[in-house]
Short mmCIF file of C-alpha atoms in Angstrom, two decimals:
data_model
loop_
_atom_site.label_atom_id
_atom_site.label_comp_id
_atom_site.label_asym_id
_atom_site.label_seq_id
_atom_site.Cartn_x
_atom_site.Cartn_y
_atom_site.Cartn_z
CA UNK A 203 98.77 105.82 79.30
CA UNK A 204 96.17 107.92 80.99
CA UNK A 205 93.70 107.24 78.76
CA UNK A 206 94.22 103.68 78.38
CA UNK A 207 92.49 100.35 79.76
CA UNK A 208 94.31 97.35 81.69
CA UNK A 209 92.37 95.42 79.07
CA UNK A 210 95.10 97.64 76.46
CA UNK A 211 97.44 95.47 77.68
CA UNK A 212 96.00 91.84 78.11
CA UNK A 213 98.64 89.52 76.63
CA UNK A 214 97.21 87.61 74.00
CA UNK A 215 96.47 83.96 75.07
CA UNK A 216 99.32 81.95 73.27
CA UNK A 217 102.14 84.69 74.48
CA UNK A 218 105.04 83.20 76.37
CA UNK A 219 104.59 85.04 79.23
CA UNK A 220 101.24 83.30 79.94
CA UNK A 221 101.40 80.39 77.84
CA UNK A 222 104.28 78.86 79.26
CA UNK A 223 103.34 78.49 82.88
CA UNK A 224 99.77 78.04 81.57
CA UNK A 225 98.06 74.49 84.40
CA UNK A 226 100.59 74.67 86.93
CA UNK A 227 99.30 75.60 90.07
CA UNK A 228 101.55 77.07 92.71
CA UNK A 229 103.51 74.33 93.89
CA UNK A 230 104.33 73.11 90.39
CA UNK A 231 105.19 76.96 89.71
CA UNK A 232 107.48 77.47 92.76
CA UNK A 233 110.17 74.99 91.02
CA UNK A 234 109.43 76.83 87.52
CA UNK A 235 109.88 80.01 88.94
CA UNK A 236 113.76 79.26 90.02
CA UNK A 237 114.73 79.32 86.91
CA UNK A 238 112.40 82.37 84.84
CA UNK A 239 114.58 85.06 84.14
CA UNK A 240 112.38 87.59 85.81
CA UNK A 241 111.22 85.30 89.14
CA UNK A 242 114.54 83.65 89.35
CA UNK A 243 117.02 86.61 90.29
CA UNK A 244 114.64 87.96 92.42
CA UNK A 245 114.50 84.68 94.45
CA UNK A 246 117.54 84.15 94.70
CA UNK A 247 118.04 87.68 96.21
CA UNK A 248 115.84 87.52 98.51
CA UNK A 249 117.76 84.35 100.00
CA UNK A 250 120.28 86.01 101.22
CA UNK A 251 117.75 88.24 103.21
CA UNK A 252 115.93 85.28 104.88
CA UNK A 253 116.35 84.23 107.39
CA UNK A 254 118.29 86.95 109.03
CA UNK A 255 118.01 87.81 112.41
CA UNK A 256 115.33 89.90 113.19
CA UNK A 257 116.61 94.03 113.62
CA UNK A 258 113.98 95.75 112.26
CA UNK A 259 113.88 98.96 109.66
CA UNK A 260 115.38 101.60 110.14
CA UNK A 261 116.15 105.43 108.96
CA UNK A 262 120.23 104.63 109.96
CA UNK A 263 120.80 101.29 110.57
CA UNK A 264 120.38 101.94 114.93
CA UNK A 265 117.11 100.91 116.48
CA UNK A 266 115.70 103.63 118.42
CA UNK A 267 114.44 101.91 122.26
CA UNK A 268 111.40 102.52 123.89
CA UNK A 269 109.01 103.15 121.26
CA UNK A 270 106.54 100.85 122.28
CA UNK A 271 106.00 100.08 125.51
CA UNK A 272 104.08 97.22 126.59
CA UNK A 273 101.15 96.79 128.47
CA UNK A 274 97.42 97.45 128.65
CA UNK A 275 96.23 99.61 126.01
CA UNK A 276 94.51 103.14 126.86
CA UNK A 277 90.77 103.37 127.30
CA UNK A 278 88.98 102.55 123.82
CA UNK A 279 92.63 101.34 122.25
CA UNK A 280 91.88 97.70 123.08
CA UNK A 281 92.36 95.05 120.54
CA UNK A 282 88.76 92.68 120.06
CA UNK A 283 90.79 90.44 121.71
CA UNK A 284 88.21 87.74 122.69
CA UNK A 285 86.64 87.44 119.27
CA UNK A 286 89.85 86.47 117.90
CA UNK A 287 90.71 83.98 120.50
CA UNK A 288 87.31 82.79 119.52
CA UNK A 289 87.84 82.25 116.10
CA UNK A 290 91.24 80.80 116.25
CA UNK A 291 89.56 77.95 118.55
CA UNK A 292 86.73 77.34 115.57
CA UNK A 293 90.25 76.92 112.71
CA UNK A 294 91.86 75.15 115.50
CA UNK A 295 88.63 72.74 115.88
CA UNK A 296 88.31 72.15 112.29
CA UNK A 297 91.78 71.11 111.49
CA UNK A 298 92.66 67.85 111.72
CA UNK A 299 96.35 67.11 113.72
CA UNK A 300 98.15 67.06 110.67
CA UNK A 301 96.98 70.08 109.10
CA UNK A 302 97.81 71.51 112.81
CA UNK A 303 101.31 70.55 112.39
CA UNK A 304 101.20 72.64 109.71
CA UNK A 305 99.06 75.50 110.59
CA UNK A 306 100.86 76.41 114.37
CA UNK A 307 103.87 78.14 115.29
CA UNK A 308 105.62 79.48 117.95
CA UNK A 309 105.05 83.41 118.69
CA UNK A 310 108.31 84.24 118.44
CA UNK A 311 109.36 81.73 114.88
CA UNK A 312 111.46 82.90 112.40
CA UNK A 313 108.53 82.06 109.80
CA UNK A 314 106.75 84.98 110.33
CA UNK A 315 109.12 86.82 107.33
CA UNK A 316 109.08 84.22 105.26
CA UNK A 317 105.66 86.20 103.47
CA UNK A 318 106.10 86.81 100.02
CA UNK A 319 103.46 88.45 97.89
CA UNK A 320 104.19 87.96 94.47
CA UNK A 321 102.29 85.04 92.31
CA UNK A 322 104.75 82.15 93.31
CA UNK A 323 104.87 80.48 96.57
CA UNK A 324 108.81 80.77 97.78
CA UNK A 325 107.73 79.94 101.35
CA UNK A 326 105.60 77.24 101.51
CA UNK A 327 104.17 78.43 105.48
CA UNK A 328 101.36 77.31 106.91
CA UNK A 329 98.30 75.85 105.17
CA UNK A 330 97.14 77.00 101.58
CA UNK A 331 93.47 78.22 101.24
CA UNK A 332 92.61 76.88 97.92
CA UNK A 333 93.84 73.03 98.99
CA UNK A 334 91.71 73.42 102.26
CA UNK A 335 87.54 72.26 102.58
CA UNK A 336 85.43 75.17 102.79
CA UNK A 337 85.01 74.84 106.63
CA UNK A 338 88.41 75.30 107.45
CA UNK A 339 88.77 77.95 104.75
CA UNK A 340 86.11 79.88 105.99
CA UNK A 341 87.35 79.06 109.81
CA UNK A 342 91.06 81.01 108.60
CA UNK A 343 89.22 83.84 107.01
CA UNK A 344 87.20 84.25 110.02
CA UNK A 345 90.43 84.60 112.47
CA UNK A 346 90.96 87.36 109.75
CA UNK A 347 87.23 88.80 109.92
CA UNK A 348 87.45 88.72 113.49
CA UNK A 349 90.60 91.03 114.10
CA UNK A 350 90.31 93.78 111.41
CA UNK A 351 87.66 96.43 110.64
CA UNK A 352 84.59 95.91 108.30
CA UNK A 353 85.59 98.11 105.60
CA UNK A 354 89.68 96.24 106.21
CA UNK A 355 88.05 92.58 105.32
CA UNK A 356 86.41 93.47 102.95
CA UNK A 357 88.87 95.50 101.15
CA UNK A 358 91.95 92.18 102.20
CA UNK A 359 88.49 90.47 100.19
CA UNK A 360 88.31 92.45 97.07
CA UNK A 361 91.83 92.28 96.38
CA UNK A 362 91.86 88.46 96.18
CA UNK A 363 88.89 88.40 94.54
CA UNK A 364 90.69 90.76 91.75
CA UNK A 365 93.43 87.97 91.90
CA UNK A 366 90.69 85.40 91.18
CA UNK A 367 89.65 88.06 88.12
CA UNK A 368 93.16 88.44 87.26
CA UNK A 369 93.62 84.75 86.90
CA UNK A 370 90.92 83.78 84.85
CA UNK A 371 91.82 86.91 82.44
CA UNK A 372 95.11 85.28 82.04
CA UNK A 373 93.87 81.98 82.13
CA UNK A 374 95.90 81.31 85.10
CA UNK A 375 93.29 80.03 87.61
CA UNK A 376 95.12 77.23 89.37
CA UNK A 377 98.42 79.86 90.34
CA UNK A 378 96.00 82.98 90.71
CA UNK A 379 92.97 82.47 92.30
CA UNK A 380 90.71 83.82 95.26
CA UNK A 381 91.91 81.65 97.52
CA UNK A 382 95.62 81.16 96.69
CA UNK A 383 97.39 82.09 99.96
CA UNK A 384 98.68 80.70 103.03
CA UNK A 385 97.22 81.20 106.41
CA UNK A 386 99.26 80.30 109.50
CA UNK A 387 98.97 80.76 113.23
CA UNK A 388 101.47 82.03 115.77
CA UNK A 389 101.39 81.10 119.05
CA UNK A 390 98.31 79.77 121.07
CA UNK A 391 95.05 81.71 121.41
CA UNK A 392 95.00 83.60 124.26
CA UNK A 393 93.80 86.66 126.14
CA UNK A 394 96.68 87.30 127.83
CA UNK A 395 99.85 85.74 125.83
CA UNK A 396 101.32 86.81 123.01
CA UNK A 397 99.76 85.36 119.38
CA UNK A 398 98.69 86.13 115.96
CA UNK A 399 98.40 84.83 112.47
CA UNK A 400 99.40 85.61 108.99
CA UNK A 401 97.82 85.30 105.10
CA UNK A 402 100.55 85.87 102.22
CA UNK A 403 100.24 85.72 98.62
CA UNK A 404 99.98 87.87 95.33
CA UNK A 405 99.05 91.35 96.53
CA UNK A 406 98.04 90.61 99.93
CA UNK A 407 100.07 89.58 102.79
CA UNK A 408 99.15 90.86 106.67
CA UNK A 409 101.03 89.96 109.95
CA UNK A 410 98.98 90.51 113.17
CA UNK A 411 99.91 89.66 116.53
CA UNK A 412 97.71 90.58 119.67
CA UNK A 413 99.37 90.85 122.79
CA UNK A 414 97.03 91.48 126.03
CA UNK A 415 94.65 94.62 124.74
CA UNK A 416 97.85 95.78 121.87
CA UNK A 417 97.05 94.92 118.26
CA UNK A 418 100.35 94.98 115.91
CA UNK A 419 98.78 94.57 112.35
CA UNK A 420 102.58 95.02 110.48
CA UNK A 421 103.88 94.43 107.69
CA UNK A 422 100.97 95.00 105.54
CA UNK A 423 101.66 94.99 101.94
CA UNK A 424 98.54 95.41 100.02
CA UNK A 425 97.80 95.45 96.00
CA UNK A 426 95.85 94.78 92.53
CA UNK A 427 96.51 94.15 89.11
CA UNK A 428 94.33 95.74 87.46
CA UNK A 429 92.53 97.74 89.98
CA UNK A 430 89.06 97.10 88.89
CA UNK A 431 86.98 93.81 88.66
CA UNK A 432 85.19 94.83 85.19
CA UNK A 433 83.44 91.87 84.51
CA UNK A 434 81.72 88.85 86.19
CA UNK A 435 79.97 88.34 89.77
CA UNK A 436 82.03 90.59 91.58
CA UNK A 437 81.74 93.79 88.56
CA UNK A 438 82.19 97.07 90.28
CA UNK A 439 84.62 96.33 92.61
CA UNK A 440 87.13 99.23 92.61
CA UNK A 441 90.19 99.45 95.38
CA UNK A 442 92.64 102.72 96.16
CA UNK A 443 90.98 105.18 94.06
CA UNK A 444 90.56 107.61 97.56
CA UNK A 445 94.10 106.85 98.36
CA UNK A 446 95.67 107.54 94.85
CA UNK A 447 93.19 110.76 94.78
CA UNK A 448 93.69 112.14 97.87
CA UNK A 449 98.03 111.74 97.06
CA UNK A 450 97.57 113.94 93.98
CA UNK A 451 95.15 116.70 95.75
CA UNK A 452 98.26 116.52 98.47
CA UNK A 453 100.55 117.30 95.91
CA UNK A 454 98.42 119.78 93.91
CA UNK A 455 98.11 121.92 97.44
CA UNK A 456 101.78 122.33 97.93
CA UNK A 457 103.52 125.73 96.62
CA UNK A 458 105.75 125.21 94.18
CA UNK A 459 108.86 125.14 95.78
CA UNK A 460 107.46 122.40 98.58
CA UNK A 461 106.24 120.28 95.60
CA UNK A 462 109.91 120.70 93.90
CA UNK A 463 111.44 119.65 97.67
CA UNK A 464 109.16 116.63 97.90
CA UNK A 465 110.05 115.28 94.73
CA UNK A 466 112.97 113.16 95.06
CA UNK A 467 113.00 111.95 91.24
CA UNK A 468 110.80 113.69 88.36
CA UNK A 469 110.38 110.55 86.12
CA UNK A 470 109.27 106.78 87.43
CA UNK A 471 111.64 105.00 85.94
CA UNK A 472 114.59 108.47 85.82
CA UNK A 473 118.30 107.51 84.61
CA UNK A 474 119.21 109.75 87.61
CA UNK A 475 118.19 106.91 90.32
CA UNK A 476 120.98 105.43 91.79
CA UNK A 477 122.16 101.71 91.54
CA UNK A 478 120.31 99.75 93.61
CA UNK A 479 117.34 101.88 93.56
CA UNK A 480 114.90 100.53 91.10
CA UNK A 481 114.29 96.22 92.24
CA UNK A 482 113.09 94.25 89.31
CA UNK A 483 109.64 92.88 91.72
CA UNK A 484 109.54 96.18 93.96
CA UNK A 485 110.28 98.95 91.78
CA UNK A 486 110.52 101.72 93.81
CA UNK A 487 109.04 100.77 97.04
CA UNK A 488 112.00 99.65 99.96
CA UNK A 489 109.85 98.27 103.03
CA UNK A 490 108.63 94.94 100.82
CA UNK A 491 108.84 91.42 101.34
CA UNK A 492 112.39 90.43 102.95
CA UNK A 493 113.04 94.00 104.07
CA UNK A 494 112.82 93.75 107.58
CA UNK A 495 116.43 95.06 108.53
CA UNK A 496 116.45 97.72 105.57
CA UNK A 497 118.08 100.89 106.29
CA UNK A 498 115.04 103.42 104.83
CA UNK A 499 117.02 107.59 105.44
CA UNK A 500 114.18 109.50 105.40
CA UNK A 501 113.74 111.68 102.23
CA UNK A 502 111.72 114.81 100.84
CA UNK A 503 110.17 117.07 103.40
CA UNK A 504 109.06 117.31 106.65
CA UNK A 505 105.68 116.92 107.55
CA UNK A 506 105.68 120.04 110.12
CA UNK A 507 106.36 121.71 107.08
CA UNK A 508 102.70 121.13 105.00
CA UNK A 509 100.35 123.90 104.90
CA UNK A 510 97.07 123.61 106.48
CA UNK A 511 95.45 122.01 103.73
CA UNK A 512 98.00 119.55 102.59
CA UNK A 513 98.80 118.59 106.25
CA UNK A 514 94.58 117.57 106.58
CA UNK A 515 94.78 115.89 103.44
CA UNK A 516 98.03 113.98 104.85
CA UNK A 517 96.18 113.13 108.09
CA UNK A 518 93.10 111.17 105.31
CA UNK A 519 96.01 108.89 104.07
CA UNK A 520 97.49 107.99 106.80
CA UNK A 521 93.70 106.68 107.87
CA UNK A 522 93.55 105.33 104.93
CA UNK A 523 96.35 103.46 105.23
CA UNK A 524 94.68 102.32 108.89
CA UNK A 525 91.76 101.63 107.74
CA UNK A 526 91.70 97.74 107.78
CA UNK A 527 92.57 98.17 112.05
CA UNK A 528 89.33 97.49 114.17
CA UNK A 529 87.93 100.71 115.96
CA UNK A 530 90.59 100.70 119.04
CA UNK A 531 93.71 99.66 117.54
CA UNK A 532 93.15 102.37 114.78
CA UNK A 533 92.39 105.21 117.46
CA UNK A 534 96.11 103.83 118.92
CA UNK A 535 97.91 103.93 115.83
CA UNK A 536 96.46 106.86 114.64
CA UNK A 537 97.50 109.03 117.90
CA UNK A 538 101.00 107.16 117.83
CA UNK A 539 101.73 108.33 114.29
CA UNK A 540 100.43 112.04 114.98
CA UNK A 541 102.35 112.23 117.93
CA UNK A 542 105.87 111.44 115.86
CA UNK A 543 104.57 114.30 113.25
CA UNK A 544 107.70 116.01 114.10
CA UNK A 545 110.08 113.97 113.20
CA UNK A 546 107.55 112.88 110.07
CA UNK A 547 109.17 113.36 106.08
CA UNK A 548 107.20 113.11 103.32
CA UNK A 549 108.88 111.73 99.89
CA UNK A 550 107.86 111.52 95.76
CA UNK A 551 108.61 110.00 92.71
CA UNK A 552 106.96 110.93 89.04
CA UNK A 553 104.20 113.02 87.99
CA UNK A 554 101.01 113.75 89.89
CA UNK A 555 98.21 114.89 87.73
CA UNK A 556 95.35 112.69 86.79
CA UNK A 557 96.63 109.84 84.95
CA UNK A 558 100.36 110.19 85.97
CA UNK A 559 101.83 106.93 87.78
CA UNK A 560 103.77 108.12 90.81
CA UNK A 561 105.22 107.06 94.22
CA UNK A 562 105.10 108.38 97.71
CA UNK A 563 106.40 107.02 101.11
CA UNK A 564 105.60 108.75 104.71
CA UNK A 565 108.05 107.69 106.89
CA UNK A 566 108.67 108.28 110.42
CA UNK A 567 110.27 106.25 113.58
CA UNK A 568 107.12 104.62 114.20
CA UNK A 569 105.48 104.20 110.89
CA UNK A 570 106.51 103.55 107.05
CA UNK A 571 103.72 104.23 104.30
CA UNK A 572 104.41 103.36 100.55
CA UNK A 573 101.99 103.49 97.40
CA UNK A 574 103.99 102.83 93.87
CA UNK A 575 102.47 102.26 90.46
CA UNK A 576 104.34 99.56 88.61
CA UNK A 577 104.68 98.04 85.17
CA UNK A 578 102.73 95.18 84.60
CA UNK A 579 103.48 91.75 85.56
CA UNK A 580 100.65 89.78 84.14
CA UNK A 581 99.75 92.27 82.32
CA UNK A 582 102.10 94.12 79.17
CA UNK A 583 102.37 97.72 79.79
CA UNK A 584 106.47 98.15 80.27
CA UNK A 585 105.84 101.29 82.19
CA UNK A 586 104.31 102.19 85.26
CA UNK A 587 100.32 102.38 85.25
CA UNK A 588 97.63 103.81 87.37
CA UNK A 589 96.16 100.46 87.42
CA UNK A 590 98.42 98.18 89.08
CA UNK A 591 99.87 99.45 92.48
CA UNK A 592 101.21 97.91 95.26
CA UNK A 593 100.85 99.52 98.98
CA UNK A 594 103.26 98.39 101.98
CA UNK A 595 103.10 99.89 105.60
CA UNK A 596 105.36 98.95 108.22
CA UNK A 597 106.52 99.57 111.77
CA UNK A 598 109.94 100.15 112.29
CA UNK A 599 112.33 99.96 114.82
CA UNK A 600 111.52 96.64 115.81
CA UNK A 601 108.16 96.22 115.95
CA UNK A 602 106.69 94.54 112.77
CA UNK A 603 105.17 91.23 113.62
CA UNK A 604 104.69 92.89 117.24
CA UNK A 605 108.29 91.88 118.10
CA UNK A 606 108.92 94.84 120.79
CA UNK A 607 106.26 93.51 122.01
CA UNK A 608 106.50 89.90 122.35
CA UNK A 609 110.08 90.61 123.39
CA UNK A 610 109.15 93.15 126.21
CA UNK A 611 106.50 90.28 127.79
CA UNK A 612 108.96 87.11 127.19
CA UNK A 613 111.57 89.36 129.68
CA UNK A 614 108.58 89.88 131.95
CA UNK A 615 108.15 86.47 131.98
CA UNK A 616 111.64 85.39 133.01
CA UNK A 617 111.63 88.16 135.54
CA UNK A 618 108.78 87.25 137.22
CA UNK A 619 110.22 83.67 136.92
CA UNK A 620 113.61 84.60 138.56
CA UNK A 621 111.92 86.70 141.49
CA UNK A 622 109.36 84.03 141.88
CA UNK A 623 112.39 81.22 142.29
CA UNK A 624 114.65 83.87 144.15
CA UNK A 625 112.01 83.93 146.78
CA UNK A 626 111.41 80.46 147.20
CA UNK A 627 114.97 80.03 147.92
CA UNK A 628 114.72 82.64 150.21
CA UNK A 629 111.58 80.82 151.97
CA UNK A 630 113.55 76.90 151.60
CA UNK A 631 116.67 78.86 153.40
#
């Protein structure tokens, strides 16, 4: 397959796949999609996952304390707090009330995992981009703009754009378009409370919450099918092709035996995986959609353990995996996920030369990292391909959607609130 095209595998236009679901758009899709032999297990297994209550993931099912400590961030860590506040109150001042009922939520609501990111909408949260005037469209994407880095937009950007491209290669354009995903708030702006906002839909979905000066940008799960935009206005636009290279070159520079260590299966789709380990939407990656309480044991080799070379090489994904985090925030995460570099394993599935389709997680108590090739979905190819991918980064232990965080100020809160009324009785007696 190394040699071969996405456009190889473009199902011709009166194919089942594409010509049965061919003019509905995603609401109309959501109710097809319960019953589609491929869409309809997978929904109804992820039902049992939401809504749970919130634990977080972790490497043996016990959450380890204190990981994150709230409170103001160091020096040159700080979140760009005041330009998101900013742009929230521009969405905020462009919705009308009803579109506000459906746009706000509390910090702390159990809608924040209902994000999905395949094509259909399980989980209708929030407002949909491509039913919204271009105002408050723009207005959402700017809350976005406003609390990620330059090169992060624009690469959140390029992958629904390559949904848009996707779409109208398929023919698909009212389910998979440019602008079909949900944006919701979470909380009320503010430079001091806890709030944040969320966009979910096929291939992109990101949960940030600021808190004071702390930026939580978690779960991310980011990526394209195809990989390339090969035609039209947006021609040229490539995403993950560092990523992808620099995970070979880190498996090229291990010696032999490391390599061998790191590999936890040879083959993508190997008869030796265990039931349970291959998921008809996620393939091999564990930390997707629904996953928040999923026991993850850390597998392959530790990180203390790379050469030189390979452990540099390791330290250019990881920032590439941080990339889409404004200046401060990355600084923070970076130094929090080279600090844990101890207790840091490195994992692998399939080959790793040019043109092999492979998997790799980095996993440690503060950080997961996936990247796994898959078989096509709108597309035909029935094996894993370079071309479509799907990346997923989380923060374990209990703080994805910044919940050690929100949690740590709400019991501020009420202990300020219980001095504060302590003493007046004190005062009154």
């Amino acid at each position: 397959m190394s040699t071969q095209s996405f456009r190889d595998f473009l199902y011709p236009p009166d194919h089942p796949r594409v010509a049965a679901i061919r003019g509905l758009d995603a609401r109309s899709y959501a109710e097809a999609a319960t019953t589609d032999s491929f869409a309809g297990p997978m929904i109804e297994g992820w039902k049992t996952l939401y809504p749970q209550p919130f634990v977080g993931v972790t490497s043996n099912g016990k959450v380890i304390e204190g990981l994150y400590p709230f409170g103001p961030s160091e020096p040159g860590e700080e979140a760009p707090a005041a330009a998101m506040v900013a742009a929230a109150g521009t969405l905020l001042g462009a919705v009308t009330p009803a579109q506000t009922e459906q746009l706000v939520y509390a910090a702390d609501a159990p809608e924040w995992q209902s994000w999905a990111n395949p094509e259909f909408m399980q989980h209708d949260t929030g407002l949909r981009l491509d039913e919204l005037d271009s105002p408050v469209r723009d207005a959402a994407l700017s809350v976005m703009e406003a609390s990620l880095s330059p090169a992060g937009y624009e690469l959140v950007r390029n992958l629904m754009r390559i949904n848009g491209f996707l779409g109208d290669l398929v023919e698909l354009p009212q389910l998979m378009n440019e602008f079909s995903y949900n944006f919701a708030l979470f909380g009320s702006p503010s430079l001091t409370e806890p709030w944040g906002w969320q966009i979910f839909g096929h291939h992109v979905a990101l949960n940030c919450l600021v808190a004071g000066s702390q930026l939580v940008v978690s779960p991310v799960f980011l990526g394209a099918e195809p990989d390339l935009i090969d035609a039209g206005p947006h021609r040229g636009v490539t995403v993950f092709r560092e990523r992808i290279a620099w995970a070979r070159e880190l498996m090229a520079s291990l010696p032999e035996q490391l390599r061998r260590d790191a590999t936890v299966f040879e083959d993508m789709q190997d008869p030796a995986m265990p039931e349970g380990r291959m998921h008809p939407g996620d393939e091999r990656h564990l930390a997707g959609c629904f996953q928040d309480n999923r026991v993850i044991p850390y597998e392959g080799i530790r990180v203390l353990s790379l050469p030189a070379r390979a452990r540099t090489i390791l330290d250019l994904l990881v920032d590439d995996f941080i990339a889409h985090l404004p200046d401060g925030p990355r600084a923070a995460r970076r130094r929090e996920i080279q600090e844990h570099y101890g207790q840091t394993w490195f994992s692998w599935i399939g080959g790793w030369a040019a043109g092999d389709a492979f998997y790799f997680r980095i996993q440690s108590p503060v950080v997961v990292m996936e990247l796994d090739h898959h078989t096509g979905v709108f597309l035909s190819n029935d094996t894993p391909a370079p071309f479509h991918m799907h990346t997923v980064m989380r923060t374990p232990n209990g703080n994805d959607y910044g919940r050690a965080l929100v949690r740590q100020h709400q019991e501020a809160r009420q202990h300020q609130a219980a001095r504060q009324h302590h003493e007046a009785s004190r005062f009154q007696g």
